[in-house]
PDB file of C-alpha atoms in Angstrom:
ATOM      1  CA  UNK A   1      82.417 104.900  70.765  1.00 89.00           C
ATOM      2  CA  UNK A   2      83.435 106.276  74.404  1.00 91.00           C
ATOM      3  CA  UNK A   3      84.181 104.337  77.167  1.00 92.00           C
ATOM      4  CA  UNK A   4      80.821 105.123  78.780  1.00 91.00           C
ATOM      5  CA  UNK A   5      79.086 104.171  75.666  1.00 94.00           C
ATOM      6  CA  UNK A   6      80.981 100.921  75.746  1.00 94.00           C
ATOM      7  CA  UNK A   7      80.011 100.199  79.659  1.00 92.00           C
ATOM      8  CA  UNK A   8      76.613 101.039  78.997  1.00 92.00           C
ATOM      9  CA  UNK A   9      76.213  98.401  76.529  1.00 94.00           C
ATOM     10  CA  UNK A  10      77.697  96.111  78.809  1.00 93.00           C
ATOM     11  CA  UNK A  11      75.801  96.643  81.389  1.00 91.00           C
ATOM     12  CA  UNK A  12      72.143  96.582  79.499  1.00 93.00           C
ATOM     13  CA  UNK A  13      73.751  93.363  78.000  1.00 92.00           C
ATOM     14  CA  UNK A  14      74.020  91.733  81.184  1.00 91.00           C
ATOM     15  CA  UNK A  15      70.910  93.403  83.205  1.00 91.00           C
ATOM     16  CA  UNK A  16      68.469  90.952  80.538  1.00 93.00           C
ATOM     17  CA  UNK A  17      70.049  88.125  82.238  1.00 90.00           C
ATOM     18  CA  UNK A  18      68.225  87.187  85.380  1.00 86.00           C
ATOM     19  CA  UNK A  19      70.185  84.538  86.559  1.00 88.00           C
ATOM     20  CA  UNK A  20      73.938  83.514  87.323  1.00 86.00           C
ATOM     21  CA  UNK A  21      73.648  80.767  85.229  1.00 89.00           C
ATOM     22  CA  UNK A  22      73.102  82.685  81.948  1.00 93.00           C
ATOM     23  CA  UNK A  23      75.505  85.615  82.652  1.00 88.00           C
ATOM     24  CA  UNK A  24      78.012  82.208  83.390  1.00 87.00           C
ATOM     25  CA  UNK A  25      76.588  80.953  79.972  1.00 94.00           C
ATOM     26  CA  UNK A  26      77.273  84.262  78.472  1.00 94.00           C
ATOM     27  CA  UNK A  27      80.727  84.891  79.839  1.00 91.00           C
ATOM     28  CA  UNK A  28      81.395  81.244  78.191  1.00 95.00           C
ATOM     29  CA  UNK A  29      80.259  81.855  75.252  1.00 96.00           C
ATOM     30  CA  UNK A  30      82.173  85.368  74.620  1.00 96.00           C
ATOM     31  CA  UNK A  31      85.230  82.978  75.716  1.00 95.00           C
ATOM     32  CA  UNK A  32      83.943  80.640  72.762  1.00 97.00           C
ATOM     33  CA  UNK A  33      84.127  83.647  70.482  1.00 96.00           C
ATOM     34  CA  UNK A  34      87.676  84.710  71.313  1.00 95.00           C
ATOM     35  CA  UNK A  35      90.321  83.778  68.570  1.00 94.00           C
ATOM     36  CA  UNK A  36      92.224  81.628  69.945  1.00 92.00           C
ATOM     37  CA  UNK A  37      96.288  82.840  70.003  1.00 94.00           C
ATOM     38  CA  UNK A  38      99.043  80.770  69.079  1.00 92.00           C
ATOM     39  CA  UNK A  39     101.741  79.335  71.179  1.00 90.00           C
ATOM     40  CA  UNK A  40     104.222  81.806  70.789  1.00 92.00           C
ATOM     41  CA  UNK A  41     101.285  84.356  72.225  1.00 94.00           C
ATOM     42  CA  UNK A  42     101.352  82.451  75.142  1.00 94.00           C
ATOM     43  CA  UNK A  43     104.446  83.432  76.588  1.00 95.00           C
ATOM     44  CA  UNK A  44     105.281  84.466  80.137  1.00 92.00           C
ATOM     45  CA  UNK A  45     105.440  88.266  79.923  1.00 93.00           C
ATOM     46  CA  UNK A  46     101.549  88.300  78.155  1.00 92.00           C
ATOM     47  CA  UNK A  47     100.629  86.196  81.279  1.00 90.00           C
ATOM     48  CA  UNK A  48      98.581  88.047  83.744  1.00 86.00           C
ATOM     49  CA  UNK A  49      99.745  87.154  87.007  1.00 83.00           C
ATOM     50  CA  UNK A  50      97.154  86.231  89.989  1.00 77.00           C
ATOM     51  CA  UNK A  51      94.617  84.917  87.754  1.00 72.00           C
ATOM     52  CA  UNK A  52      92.798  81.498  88.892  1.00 75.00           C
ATOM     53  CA  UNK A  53      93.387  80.514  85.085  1.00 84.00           C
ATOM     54  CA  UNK A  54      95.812  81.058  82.718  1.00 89.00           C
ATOM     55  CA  UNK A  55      95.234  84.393  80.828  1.00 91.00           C
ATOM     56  CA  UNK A  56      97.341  85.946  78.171  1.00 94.00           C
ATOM     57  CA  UNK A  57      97.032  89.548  77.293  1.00 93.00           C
ATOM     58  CA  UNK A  58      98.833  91.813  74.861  1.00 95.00           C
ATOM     59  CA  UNK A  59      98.645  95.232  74.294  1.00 94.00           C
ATOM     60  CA  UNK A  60      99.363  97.531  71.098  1.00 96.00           C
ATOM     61  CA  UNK A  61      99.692 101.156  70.037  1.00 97.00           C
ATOM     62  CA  UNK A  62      98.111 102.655  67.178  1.00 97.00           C
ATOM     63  CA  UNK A  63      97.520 105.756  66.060  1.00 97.00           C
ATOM     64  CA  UNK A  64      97.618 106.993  69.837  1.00 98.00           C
ATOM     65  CA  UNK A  65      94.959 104.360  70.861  1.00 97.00           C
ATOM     66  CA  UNK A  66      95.366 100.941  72.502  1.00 96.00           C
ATOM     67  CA  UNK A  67      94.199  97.644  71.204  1.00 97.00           C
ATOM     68  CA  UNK A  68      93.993  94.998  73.092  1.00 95.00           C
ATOM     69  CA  UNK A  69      94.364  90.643  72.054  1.00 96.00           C
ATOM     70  CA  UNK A  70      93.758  88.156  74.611  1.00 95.00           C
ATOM     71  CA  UNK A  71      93.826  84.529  75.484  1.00 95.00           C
ATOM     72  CA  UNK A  72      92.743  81.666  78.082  1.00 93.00           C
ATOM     73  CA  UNK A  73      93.424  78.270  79.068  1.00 92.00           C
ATOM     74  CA  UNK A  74      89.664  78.032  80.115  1.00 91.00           C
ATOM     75  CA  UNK A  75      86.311  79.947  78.620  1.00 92.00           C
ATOM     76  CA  UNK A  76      85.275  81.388  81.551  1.00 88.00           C
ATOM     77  CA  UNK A  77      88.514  83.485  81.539  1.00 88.00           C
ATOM     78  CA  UNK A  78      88.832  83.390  77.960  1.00 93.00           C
ATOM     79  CA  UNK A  79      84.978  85.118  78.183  1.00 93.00           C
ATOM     80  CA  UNK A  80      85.937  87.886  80.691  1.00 88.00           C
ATOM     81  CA  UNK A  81      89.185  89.111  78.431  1.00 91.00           C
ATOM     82  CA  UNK A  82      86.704  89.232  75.845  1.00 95.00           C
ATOM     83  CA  UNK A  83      84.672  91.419  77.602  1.00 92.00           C
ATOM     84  CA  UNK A  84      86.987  93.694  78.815  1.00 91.00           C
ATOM     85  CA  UNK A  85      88.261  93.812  75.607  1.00 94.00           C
ATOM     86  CA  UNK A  86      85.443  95.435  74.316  1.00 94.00           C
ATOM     87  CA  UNK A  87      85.052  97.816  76.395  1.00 94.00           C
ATOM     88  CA  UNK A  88      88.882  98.694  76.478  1.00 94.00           C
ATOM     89  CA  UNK A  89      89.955  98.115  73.014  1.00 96.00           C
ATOM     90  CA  UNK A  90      90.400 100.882  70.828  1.00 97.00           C
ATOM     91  CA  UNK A  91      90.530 103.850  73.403  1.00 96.00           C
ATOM     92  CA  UNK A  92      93.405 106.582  74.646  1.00 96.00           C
ATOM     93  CA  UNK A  93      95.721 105.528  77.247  1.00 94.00           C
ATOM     94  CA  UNK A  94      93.973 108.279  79.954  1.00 94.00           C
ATOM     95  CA  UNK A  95      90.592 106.774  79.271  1.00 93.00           C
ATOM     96  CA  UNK A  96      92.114 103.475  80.103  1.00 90.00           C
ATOM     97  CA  UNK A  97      94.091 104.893  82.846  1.00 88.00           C
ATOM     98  CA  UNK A  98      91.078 106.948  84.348  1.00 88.00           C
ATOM     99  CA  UNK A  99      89.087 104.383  84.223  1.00 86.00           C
ATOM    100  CA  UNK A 100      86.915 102.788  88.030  1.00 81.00           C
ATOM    101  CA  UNK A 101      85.770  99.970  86.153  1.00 78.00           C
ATOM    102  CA  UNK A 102      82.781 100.299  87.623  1.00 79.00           C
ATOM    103  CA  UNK A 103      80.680  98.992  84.778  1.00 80.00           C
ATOM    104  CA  UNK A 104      82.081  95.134  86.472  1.00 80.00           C
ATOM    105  CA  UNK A 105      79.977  96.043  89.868  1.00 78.00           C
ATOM    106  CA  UNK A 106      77.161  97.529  88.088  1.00 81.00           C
ATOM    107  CA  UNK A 107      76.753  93.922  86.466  1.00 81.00           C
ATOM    108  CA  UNK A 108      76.976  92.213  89.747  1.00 75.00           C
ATOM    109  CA  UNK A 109      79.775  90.554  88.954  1.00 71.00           C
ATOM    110  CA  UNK A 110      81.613  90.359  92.249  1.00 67.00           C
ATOM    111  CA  UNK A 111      77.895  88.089  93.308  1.00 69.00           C
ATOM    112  CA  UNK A 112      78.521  85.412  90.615  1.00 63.00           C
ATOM    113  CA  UNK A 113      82.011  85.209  90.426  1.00 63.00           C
ATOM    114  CA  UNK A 114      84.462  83.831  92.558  1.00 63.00           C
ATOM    115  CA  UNK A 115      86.517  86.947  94.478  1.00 61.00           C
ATOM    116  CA  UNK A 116      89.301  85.364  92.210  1.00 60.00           C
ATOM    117  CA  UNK A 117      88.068  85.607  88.892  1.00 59.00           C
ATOM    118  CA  UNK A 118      86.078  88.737  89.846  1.00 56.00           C
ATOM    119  CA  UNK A 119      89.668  90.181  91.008  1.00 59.00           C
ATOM    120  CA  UNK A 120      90.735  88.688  87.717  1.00 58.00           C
ATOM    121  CA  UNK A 121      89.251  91.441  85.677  1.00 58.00           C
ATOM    122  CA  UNK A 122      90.749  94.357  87.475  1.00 58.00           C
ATOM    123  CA  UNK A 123      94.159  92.395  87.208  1.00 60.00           C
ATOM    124  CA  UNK A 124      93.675  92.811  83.489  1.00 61.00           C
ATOM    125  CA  UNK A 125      93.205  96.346  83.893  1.00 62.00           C
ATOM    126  CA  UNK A 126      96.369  96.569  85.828  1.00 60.00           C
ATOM    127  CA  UNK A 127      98.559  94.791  83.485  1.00 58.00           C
TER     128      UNK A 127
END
């Protein structure tokens, strides 16, 4: 699946929700979802700095693709690594790279969510 495939998803996913409270409710329970890591994930150079919350993420290789495994102190966060994990996981390194993330706008997050966690997502991009 492409990258805009991916975002498109996301974004229909999100548009059925008419109010902050269930995209919140949403975000929570993709955080629910999440495996959780052990504590030797958690170390200091998988932590993404700048985040409100504690967020772990770790990237991998294969076969010329990245995959990504995150983790959260709190399911809010832990909900938003999932997300972006979808969309992310899986593709080449340029799509990644080229990527606006503009699919997070498009959902209106930057309206329910703090500047912080909303900031928090492109910091995950970043890292």
């Amino acid at each position: 699946m492409t990258l805009h495939q991916k975002e498109e998803i996301i974004k229909k996913e999100f548009r059925i929700l008419t109010s902050w409270e269930e995209k919140y409710e949403h975000l929570i329970n993709l955080g629910k979802k999440l495996p959780k890591k052990s504590n030797a994930f958690r170390s200091d150079e998988k932590l993404i700095p700048g985040c409100q919350s504690k967020v772990w993420l770790n990237a991998e290789l294969r076969k010329s693709r990245i995959f990504f495994e995150a983790d959260g102190d709190a399911l809010l966060p832990r909900g938003m690594a999932a997300l972006m994990i979808r969309v992310y996981s899986g593709l080449f390194p340029f799509e990644i790279i080229s990527s606006n993330a503009n699919f997070i706008y498009k959902i209106g997050f930057q309206t329910f969510l703090s500047p912080i966690r909303a900031n928090g997502m492109l910091l995950f991009l970043k890292k």
